[in-house]
N, CA, C and O atoms as CSV, one atom per row, in Angstrom:
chain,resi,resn,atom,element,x,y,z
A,1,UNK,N,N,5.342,3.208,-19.216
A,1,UNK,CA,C,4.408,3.126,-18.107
A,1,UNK,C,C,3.988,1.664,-17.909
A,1,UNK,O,O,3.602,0.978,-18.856
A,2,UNK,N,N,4.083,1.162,-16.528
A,2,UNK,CA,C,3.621,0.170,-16.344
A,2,UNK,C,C,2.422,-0.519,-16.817
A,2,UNK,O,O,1.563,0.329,-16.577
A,3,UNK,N,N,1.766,-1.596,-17.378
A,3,UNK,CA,C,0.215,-1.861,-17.253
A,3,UNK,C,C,-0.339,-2.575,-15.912
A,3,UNK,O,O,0.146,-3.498,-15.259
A,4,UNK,N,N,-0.991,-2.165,-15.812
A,4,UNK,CA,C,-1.990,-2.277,-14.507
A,4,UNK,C,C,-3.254,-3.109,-15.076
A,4,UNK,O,O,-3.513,-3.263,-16.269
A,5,UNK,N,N,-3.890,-3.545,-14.126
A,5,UNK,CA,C,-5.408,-4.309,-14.127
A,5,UNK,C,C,-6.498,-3.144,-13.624
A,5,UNK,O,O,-7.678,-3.388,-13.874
A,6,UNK,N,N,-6.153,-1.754,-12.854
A,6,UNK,CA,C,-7.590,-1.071,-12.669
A,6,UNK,C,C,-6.174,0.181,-12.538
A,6,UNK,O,O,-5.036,-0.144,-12.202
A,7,UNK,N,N,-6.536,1.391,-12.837
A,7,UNK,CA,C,-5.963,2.775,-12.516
A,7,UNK,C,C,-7.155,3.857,-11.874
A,7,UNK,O,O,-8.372,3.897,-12.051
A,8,UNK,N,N,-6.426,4.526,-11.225
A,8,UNK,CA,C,-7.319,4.844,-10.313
A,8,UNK,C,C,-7.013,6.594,-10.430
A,8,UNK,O,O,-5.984,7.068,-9.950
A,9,UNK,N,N,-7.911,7.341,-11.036
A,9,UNK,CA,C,-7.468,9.169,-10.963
A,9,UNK,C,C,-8.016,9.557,-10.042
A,9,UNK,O,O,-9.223,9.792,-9.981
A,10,UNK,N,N,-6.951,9.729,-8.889
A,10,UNK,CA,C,-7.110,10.552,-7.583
A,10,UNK,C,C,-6.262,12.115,-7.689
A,10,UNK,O,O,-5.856,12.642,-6.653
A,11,UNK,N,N,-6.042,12.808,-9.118
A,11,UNK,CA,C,-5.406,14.014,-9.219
A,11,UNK,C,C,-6.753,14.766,-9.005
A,11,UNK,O,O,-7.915,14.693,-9.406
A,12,UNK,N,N,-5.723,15.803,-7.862
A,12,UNK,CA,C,-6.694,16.649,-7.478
A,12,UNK,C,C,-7.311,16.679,-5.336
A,12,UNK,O,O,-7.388,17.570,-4.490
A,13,UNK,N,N,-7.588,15.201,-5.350
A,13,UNK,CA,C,-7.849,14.651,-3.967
A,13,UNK,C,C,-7.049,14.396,-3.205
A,13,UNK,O,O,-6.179,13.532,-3.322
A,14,UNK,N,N,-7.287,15.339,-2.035
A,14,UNK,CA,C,-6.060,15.999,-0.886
A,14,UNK,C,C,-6.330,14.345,0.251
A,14,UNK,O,O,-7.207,13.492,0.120
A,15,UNK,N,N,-5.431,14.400,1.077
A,15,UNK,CA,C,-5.099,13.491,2.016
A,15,UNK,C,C,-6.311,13.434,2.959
A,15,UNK,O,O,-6.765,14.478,3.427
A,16,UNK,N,N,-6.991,11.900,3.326
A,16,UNK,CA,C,-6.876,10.733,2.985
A,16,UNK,C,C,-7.324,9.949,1.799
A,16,UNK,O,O,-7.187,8.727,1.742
A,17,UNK,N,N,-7.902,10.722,0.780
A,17,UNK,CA,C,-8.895,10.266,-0.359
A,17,UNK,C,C,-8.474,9.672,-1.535
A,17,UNK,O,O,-9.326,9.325,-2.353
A,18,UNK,N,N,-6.898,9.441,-1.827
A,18,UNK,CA,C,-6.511,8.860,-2.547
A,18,UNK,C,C,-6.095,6.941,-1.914
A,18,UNK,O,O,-6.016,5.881,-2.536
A,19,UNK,N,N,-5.922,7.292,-0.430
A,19,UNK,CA,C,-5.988,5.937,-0.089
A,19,UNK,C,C,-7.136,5.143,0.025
A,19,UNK,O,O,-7.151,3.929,-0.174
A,20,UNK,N,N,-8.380,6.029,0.440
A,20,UNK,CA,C,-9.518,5.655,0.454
A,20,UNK,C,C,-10.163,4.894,-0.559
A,20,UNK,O,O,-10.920,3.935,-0.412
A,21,UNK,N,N,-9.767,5.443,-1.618
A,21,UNK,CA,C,-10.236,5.222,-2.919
A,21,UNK,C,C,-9.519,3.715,-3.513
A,21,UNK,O,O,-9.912,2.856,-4.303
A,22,UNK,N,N,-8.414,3.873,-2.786
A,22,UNK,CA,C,-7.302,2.558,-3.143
A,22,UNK,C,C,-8.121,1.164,-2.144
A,22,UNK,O,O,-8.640,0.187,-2.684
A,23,UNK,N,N,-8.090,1.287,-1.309
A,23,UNK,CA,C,-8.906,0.989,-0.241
A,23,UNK,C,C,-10.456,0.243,-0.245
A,23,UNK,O,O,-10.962,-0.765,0.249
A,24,UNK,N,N,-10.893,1.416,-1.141
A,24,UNK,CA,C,-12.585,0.911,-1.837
A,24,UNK,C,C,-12.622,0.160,-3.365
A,24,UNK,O,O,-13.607,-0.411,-3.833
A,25,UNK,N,N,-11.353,0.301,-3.992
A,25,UNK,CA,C,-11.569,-0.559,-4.856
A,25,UNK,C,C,-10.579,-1.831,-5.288
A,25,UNK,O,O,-10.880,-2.676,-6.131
A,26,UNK,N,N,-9.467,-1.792,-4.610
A,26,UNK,CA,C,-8.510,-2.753,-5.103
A,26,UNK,C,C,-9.197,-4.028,-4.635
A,26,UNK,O,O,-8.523,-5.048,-4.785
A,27,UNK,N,N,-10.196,-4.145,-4.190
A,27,UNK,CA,C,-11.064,-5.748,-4.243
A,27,UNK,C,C,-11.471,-6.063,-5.961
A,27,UNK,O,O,-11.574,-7.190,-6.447
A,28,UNK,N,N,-11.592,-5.235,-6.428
A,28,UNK,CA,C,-12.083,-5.177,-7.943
A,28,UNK,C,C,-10.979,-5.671,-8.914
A,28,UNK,O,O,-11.266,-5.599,-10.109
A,29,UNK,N,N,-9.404,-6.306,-8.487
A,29,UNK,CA,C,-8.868,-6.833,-9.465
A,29,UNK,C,C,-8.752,-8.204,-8.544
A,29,UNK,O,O,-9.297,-8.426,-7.462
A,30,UNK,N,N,-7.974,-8.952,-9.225
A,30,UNK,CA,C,-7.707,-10.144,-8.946
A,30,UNK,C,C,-6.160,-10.435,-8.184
A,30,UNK,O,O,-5.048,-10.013,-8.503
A,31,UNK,N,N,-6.605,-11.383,-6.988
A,31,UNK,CA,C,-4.799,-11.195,-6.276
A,31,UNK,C,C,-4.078,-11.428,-7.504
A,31,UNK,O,O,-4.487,-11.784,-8.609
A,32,UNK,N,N,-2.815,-11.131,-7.047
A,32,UNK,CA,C,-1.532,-10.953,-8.023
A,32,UNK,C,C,-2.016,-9.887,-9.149
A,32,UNK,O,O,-1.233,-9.750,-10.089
A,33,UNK,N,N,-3.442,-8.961,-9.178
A,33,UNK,CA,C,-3.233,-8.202,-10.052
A,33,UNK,C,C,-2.698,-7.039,-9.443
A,33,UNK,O,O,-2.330,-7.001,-8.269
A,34,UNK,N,N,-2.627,-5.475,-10.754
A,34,UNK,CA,C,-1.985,-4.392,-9.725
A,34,UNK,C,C,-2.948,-3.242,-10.126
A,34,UNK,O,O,-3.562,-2.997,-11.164
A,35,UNK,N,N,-2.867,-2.715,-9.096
A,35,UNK,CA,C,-3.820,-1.425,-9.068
A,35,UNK,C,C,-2.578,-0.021,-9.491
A,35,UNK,O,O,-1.405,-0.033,-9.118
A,36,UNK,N,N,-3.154,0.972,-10.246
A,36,UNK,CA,C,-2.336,2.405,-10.065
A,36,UNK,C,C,-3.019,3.101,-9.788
A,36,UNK,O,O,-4.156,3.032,-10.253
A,37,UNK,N,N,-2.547,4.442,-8.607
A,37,UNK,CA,C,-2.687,5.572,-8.511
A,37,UNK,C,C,-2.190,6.857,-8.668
A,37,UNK,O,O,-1.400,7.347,-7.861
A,38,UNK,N,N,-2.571,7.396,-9.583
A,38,UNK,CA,C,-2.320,8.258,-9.920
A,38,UNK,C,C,-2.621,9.514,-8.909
A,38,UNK,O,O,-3.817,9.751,-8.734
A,39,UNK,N,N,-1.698,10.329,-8.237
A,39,UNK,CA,C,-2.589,11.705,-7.281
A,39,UNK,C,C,-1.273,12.610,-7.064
A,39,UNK,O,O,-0.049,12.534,-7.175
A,40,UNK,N,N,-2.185,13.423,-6.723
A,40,UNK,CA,C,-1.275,14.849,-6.882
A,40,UNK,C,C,-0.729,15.220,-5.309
A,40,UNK,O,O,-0.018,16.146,-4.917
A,41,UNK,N,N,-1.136,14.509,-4.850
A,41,UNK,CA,C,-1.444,14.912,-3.241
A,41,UNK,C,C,-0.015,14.533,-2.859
A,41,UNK,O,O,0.093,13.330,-3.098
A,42,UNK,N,N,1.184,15.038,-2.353
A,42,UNK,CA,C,2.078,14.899,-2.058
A,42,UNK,C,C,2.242,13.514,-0.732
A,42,UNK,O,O,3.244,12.822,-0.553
A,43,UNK,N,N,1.050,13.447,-0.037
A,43,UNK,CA,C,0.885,12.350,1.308
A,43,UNK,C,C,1.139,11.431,0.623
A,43,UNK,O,O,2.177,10.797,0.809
A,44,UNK,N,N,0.295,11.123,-0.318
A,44,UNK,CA,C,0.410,9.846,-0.988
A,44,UNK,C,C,1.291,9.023,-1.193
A,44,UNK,O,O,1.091,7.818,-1.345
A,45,UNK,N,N,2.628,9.715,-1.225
A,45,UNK,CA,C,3.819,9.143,-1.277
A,45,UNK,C,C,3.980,8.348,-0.475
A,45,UNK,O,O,4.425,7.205,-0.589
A,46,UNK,N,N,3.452,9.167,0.835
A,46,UNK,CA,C,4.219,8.486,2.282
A,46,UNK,C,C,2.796,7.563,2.457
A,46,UNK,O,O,2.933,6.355,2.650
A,47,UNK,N,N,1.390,8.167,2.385
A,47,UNK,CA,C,0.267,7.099,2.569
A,47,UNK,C,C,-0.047,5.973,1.949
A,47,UNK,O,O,-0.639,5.103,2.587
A,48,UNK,N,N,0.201,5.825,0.946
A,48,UNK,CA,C,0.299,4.603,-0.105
A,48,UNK,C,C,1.138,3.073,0.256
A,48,UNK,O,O,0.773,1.904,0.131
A,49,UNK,N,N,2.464,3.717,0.774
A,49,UNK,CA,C,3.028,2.740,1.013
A,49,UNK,C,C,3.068,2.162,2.406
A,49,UNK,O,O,3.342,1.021,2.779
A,50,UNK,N,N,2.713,3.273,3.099
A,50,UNK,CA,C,2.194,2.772,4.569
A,50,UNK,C,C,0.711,1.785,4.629
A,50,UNK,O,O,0.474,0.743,5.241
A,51,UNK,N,N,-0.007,2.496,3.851
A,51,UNK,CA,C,-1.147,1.914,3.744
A,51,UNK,C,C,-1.163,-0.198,3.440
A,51,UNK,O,O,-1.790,-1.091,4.009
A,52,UNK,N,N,0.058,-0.216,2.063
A,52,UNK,CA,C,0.122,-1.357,1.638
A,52,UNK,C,C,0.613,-2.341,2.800
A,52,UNK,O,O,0.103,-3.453,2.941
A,53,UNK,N,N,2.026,-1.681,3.937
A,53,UNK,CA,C,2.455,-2.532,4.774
A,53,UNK,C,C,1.164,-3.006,5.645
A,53,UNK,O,O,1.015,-4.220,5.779
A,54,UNK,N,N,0.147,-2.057,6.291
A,54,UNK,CA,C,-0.962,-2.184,7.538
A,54,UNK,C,C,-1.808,-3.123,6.615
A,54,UNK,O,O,-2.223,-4.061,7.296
A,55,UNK,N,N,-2.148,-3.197,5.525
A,55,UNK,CA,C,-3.072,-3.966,4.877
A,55,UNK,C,C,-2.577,-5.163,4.007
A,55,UNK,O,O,-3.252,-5.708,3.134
A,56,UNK,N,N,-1.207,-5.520,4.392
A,56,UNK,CA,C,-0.435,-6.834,3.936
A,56,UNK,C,C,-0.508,-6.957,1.971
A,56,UNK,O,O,-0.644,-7.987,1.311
A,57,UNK,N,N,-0.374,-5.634,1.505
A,57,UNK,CA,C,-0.534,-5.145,0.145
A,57,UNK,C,C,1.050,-5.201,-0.299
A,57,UNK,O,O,2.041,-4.844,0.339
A,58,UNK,N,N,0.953,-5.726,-1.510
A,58,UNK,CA,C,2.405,-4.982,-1.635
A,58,UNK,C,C,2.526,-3.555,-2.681
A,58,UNK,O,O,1.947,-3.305,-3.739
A,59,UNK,N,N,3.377,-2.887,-2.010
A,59,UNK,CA,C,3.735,-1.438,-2.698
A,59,UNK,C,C,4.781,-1.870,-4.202
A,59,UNK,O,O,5.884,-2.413,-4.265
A,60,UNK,N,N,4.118,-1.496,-4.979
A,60,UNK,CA,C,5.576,-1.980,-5.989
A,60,UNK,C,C,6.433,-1.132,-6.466
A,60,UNK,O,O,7.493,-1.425,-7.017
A,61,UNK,N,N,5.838,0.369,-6.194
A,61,UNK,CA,C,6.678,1.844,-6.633
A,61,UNK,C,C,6.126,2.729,-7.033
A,61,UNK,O,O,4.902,2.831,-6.945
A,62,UNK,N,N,6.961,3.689,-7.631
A,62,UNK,CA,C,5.718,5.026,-8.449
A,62,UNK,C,C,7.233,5.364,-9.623
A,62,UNK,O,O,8.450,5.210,-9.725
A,63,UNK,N,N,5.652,6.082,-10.514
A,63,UNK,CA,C,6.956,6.002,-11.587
A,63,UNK,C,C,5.555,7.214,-11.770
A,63,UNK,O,O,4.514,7.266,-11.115
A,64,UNK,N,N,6.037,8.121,-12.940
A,64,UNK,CA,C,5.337,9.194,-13.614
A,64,UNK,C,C,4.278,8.673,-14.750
A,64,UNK,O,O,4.576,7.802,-15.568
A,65,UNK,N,N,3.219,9.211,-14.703
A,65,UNK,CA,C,2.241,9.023,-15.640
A,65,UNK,C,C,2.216,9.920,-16.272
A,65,UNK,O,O,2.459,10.995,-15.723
A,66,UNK,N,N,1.906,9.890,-17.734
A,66,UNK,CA,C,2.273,10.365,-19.255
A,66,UNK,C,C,2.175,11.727,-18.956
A,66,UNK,O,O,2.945,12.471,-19.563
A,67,UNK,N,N,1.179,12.347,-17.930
A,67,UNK,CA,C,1.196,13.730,-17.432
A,67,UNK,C,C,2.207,14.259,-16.579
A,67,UNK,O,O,2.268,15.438,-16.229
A,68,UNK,N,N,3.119,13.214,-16.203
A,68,UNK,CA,C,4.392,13.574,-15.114
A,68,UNK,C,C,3.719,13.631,-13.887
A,68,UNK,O,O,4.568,13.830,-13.019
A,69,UNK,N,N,2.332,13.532,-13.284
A,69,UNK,CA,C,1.683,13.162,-12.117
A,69,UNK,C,C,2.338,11.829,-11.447
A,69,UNK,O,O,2.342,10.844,-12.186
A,70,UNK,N,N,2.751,11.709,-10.475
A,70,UNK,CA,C,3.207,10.443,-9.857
A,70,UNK,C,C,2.085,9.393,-9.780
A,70,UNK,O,O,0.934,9.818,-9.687
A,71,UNK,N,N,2.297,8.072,-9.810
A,71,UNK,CA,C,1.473,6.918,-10.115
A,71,UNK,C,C,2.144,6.009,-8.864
A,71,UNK,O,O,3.329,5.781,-8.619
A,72,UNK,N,N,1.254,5.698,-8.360
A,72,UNK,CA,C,1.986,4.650,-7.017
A,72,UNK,C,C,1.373,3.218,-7.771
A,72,UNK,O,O,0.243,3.145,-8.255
A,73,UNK,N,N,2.207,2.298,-7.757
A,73,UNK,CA,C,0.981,0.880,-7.958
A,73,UNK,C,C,1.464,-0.005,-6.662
A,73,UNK,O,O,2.450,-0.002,-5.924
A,74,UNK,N,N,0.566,-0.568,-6.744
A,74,UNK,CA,C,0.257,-1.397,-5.864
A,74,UNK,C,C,-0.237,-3.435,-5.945
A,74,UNK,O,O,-1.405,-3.773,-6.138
A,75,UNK,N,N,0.459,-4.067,-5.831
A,75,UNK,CA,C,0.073,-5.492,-6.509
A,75,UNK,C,C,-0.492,-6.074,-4.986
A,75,UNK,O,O,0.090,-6.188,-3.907
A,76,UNK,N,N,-2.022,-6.414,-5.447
A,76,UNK,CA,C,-2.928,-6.968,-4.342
A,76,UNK,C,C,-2.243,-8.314,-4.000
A,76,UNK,O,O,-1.837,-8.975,-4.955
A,77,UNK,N,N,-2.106,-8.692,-3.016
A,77,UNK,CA,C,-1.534,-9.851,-2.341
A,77,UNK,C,C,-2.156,-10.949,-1.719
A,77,UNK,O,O,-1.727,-12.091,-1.552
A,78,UNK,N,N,-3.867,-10.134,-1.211
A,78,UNK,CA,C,-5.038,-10.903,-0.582
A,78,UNK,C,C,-6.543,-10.672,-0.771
A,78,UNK,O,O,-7.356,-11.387,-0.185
């Protein structure tokens, strides 16, 4: 599993609330750091990385977290 600078447990929180959450806190690391999300919410897939292009974020991938829950991260850019 990747290490990250903040992880974020959005398992459980249906569409838009895992971006929201990405949204309200990825000010809390430092550019060039990376945020993960972890969520169950199937959107996420597609909202995450849309989200990163509209907000000049970069998407860096998703890989499974130790629970097999998908983890999107995200490396702040601005």
């Amino acid at each position: 599993m990747t290490e990250t600078d903040l992880e974020l447990d959005c398992r459980g929180l249906l569409c838009p609330r895992p971006v929201i959450e990405l949204a309200k806190r990825i000010g809390e690391v430092a550019i060039g750091g990376t945020v993960a999300v972890a969520a169950t919410d199937a959107a996420a897939a597609y909202d995450i990385p849309a989200w990163c292009r509209l907000r000049e974020q970069e998407y860096v991938g998703a890989e499974p977290a130790d629970d097999g829950v998908p983890r999107y991260l995200v490396r702040r850019v601005s």
